[in-house]
mmCIF file of C-alpha atoms in Angstrom:
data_model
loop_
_atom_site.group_PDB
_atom_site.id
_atom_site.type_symbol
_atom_site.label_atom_id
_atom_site.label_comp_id
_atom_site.label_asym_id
_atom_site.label_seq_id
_atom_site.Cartn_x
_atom_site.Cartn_y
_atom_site.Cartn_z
ATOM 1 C CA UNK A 1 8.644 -19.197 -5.007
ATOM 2 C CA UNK A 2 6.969 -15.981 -5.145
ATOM 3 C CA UNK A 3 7.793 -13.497 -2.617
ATOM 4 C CA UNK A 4 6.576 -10.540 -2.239
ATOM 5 C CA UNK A 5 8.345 -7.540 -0.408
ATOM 6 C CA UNK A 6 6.075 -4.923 0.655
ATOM 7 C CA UNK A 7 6.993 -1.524 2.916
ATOM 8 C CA UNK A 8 6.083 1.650 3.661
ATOM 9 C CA UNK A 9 4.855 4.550 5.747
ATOM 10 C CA UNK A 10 1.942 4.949 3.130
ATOM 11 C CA UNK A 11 -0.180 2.487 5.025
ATOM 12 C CA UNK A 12 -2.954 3.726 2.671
ATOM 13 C CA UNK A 13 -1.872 3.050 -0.612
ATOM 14 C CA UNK A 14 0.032 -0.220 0.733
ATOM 15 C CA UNK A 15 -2.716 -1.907 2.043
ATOM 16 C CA UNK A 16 -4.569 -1.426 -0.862
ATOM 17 C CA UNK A 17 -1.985 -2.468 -3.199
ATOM 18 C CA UNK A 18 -2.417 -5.760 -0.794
ATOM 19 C CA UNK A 19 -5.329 -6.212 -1.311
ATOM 20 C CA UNK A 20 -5.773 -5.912 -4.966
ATOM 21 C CA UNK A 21 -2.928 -8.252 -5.049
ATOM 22 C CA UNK A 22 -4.767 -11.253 -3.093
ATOM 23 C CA UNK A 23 -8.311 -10.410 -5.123
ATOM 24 C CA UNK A 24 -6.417 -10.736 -8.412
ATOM 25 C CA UNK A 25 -4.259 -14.439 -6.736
ATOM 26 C CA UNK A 26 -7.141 -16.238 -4.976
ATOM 27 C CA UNK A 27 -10.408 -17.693 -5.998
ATOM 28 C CA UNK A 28 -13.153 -16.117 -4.140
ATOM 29 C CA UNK A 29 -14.698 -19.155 -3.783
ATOM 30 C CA UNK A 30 -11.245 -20.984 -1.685
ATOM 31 C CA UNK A 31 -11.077 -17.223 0.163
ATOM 32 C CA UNK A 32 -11.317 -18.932 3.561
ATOM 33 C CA UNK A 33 -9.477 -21.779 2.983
ATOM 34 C CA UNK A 34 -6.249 -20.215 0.235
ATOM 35 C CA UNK A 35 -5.893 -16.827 2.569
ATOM 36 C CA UNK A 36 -3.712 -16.781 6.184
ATOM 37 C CA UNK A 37 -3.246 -13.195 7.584
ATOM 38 C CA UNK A 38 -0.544 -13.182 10.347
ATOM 39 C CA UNK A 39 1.296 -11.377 12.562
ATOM 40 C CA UNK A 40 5.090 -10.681 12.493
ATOM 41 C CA UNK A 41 5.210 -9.522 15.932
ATOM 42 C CA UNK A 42 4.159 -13.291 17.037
ATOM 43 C CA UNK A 43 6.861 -15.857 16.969
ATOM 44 C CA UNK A 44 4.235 -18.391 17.145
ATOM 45 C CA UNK A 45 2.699 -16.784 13.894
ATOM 46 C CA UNK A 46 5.535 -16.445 11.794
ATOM 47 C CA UNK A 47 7.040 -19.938 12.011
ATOM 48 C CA UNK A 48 2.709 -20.920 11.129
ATOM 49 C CA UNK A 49 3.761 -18.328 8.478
ATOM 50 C CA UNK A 50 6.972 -20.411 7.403
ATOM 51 C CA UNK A 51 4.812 -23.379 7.666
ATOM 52 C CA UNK A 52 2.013 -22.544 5.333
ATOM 53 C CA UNK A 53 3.536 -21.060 2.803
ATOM 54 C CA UNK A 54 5.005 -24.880 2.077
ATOM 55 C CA UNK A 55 1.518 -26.001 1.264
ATOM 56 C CA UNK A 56 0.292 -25.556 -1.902
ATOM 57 C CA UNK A 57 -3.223 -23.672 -2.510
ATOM 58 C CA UNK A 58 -6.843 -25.793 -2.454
ATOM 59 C CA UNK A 59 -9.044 -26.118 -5.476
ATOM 60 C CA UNK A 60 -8.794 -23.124 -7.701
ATOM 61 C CA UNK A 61 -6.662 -20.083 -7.646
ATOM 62 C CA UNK A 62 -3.302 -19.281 -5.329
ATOM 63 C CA UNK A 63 -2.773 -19.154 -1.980
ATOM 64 C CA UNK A 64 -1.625 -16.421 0.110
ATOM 65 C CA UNK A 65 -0.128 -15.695 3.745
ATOM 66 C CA UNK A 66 -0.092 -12.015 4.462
ATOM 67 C CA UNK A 67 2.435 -11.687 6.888
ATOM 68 C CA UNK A 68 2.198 -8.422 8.804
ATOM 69 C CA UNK A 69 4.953 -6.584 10.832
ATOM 70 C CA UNK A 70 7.483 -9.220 8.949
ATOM 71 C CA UNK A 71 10.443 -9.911 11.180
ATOM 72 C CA UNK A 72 12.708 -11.166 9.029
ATOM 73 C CA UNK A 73 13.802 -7.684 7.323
ATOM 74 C CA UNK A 74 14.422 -6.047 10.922
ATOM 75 C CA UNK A 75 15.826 -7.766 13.827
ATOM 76 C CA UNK A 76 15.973 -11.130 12.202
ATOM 77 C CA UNK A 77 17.006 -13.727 15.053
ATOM 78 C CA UNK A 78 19.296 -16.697 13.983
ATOM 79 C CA UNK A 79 16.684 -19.232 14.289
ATOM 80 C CA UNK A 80 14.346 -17.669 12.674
ATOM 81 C CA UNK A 81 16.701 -16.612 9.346
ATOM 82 C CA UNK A 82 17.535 -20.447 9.690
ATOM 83 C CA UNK A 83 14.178 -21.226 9.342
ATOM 84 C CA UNK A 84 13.571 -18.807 6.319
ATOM 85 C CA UNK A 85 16.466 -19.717 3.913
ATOM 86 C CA UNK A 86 15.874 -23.434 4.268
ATOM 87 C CA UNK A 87 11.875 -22.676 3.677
ATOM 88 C CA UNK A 88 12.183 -20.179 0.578
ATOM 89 C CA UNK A 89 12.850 -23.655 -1.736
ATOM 90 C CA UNK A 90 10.096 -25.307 -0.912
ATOM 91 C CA UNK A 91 6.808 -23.011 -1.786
ATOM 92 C CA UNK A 92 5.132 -24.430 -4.553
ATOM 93 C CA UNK A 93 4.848 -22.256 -7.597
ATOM 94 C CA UNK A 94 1.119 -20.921 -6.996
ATOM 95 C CA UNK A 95 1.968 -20.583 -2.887
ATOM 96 C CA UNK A 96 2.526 -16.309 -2.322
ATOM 97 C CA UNK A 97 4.431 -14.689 0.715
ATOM 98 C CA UNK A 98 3.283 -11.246 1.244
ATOM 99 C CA UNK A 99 6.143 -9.540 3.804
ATOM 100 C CA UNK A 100 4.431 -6.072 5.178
ATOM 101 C CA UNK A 101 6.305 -3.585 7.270
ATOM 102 C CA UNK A 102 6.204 -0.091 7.917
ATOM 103 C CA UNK A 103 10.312 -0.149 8.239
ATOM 104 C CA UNK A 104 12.955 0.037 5.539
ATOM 105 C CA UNK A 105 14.414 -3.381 5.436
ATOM 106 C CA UNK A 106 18.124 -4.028 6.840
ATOM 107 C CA UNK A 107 20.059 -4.285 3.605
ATOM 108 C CA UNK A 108 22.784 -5.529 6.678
ATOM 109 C CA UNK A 109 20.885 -8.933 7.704
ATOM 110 C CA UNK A 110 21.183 -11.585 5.995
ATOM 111 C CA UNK A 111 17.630 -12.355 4.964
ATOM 112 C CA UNK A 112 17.522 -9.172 3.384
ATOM 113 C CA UNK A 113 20.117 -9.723 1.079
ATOM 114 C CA UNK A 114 18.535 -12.928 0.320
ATOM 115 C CA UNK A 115 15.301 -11.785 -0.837
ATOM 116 C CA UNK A 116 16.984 -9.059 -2.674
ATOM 117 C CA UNK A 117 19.182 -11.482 -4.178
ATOM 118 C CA UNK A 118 15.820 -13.395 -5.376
ATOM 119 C CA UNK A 119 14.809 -9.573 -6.608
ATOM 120 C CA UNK A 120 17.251 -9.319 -8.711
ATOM 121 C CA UNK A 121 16.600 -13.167 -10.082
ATOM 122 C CA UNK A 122 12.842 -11.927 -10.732
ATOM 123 C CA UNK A 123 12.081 -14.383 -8.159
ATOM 124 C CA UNK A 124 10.761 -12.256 -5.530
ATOM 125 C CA UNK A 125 8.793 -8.687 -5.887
ATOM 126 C CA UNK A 126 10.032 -5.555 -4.270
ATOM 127 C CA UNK A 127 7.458 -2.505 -3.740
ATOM 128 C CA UNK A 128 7.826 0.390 -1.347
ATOM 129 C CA UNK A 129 4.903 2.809 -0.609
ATOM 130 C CA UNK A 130 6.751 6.257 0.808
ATOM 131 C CA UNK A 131 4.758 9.388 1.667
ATOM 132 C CA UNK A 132 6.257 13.039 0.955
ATOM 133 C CA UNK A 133 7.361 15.236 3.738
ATOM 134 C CA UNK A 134 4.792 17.522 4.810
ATOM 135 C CA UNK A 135 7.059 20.423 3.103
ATOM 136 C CA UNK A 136 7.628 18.009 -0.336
ATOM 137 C CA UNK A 137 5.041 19.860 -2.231
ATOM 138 C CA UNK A 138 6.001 18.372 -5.408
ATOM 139 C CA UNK A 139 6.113 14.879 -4.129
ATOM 140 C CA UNK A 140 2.590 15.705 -2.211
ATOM 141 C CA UNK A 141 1.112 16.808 -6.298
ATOM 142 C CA UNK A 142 2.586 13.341 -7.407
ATOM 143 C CA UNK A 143 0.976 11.913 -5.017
ATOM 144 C CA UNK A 144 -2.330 12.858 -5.530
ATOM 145 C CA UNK A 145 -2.037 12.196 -9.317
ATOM 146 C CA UNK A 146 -1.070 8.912 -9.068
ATOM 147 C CA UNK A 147 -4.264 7.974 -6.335
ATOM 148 C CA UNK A 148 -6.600 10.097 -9.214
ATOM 149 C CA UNK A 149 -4.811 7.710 -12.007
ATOM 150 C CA UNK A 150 -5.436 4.399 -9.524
ATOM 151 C CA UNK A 151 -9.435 5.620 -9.195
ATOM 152 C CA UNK A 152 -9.169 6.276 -13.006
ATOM 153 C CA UNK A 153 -10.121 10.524 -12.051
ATOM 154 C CA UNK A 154 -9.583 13.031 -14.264
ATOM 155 C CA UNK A 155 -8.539 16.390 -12.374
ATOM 156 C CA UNK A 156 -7.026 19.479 -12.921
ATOM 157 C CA UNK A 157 -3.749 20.881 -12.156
ATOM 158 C CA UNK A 158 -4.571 23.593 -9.659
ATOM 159 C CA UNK A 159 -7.546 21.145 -8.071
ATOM 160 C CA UNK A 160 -4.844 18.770 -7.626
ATOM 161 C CA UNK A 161 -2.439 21.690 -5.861
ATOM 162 C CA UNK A 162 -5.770 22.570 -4.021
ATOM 163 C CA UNK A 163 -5.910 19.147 -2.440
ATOM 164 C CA UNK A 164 -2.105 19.798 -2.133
ATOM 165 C CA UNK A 165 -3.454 22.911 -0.031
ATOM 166 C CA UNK A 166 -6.027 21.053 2.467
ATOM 167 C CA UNK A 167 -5.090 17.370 3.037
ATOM 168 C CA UNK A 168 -1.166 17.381 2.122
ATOM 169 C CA UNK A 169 0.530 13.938 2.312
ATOM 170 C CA UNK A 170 -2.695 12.289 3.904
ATOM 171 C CA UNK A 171 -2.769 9.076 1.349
ATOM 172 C CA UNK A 172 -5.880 7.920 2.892
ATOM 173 C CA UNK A 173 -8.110 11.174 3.598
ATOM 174 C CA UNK A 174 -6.910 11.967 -0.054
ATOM 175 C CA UNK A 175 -8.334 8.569 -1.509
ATOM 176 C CA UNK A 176 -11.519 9.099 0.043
ATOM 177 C CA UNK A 177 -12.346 12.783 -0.817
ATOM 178 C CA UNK A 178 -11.400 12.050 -4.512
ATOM 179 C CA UNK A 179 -13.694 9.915 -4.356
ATOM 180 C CA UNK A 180 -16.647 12.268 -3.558
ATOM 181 C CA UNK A 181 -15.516 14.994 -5.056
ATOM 182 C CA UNK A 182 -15.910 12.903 -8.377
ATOM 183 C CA UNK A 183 -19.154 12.029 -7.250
ATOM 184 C CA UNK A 184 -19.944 15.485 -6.825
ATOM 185 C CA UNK A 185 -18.480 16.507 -10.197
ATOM 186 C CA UNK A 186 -20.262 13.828 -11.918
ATOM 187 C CA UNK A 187 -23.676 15.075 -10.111
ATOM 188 C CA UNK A 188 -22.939 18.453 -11.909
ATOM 189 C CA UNK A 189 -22.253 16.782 -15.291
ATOM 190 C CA UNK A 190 -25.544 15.068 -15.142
ATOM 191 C CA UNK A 191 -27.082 18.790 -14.731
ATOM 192 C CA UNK A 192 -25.313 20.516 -17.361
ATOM 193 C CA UNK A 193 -25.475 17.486 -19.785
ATOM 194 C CA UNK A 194 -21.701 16.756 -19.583
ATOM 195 C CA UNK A 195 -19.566 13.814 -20.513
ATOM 196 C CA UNK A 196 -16.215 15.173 -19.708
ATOM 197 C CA UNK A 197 -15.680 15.109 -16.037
ATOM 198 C CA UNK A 198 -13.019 16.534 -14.456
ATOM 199 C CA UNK A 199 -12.578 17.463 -10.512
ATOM 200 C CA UNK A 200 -12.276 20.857 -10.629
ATOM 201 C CA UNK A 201 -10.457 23.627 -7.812
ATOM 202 C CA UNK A 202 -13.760 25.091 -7.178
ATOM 203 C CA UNK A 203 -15.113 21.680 -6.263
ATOM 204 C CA UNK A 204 -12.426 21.081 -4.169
ATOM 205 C CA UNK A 205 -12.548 24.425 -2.300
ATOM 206 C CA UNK A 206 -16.728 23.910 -1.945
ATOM 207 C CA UNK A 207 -16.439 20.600 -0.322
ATOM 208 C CA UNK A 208 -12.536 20.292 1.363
ATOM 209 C CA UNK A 209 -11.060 23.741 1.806
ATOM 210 C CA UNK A 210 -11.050 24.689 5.175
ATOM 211 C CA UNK A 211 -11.677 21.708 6.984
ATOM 212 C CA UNK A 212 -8.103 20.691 7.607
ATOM 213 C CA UNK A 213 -5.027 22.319 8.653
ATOM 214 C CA UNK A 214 -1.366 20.751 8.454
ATOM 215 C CA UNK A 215 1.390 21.416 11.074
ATOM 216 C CA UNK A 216 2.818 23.758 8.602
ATOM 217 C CA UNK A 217 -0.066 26.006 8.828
ATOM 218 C CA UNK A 218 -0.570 26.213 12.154
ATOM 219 C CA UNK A 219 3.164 26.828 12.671
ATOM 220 C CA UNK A 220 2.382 30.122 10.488
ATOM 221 C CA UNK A 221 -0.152 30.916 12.576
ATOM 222 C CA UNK A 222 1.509 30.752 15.379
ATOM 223 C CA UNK A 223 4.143 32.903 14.020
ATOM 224 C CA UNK A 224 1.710 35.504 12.790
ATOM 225 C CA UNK A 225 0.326 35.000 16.447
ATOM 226 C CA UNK A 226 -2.860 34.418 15.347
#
């Protein structure tokens, strides 16, 4: 029964961890038929949730039901954790549950402790997606080197505290610029005859700095009365 427990305020990096996750279970060629994505918000679509995930997937691959703003980690009613524990038995072995929420699950409710209980069985898959704080500079670097290692980007050490500098715990604006800034550096490789390529601070400065400004800065400036 494989469940998978996804959260986070990194909507970015979640939803693309998602993603990659239902490209690497289900055969493109079932896509319509192997793939639910439903709402958590809707009673109505979480008991279709409950009820899907019992059936196993069509022709090749897994199947999948995304289910979005999942209830039963936050605010769980009775019927509905009823409903879940005497489901969680029956998926079939190819059949995946993806729970989303922004939220920390309730380690109090009783769901919770289930599906943790099924973590710690490796029967069900835990992942949280957390951003920094806007003054976590440290956690705002790791950040960016872990997006650059997920796009497979090689850059440097005060490029990444650059970024740090002019898009600071934006996961998404942060996934996007690497990505042209190692178009950009690749551009210049071609022109100097270079095979290393590594995003650089003065690439970052020509094509980001400047642009954006964080609540931190504009604090300062208001400070500085400027």
């Amino acid at each position: 029964m494989p469940i998978h427990l996804i959260w986070g305020d990194d909507l970015g990096s979640m939803d693309r961890s998602i993603e990659k996750l239902i490209e690497d279970l289900i055969d493109p060629n079932w896509n319509s038929i192997n793939l639910s994505r439903l709402d958590g918000q809707n009673t109505t679509q979480t008991i279709q949730a409950l009820d899907e995930v019992r059936t196993p997937p069509f022709g090749n691959g897994a199947r999948v039901i995304l289910l979005s703003n999942n209830p039963f980690c936050n605010g769980c009613s009775n019927d509905l954790s009823a409903k879940f524990e005497s489901t969680i038995n029956l998926i079939p072995e190819q059949t995946h549950l993806i729970l989303k929420n922004q939220i920390k699950p309730d380690g109090r409710l009783k769901t919770t402790k289930l599906i943790k209980s099924l973590v710690q069985k490796n029967q069900a898959i835990e992942k949280s997606f957390l951003l920094p704080a806007i003054w976590d500079g440290l956690g705002q670097k790791q950040l960016i080197s872990k997006i650059a290692n997920d796009l497979n980007i090689n850059i440097s050490e005060k490029a990444t505290y650059a970024l740090v500098d002019a898009l600071g715990n934006d996961s998404q604006r942060i996934y996007i610029e690497l990505q042209k800034l190692v178009l950009l550096e690749e551009a210049k490789a071609k022109e100097s005859n270079l095979k290393n390529i590594v995003v650089t601070e003065e690439t970052v400065n020509s094509l980001i700095q400047g642009i954006s400004t964080n609540s931190l800065q504009i604090g300062n400036l208001l400070i500085q009365g400027n």
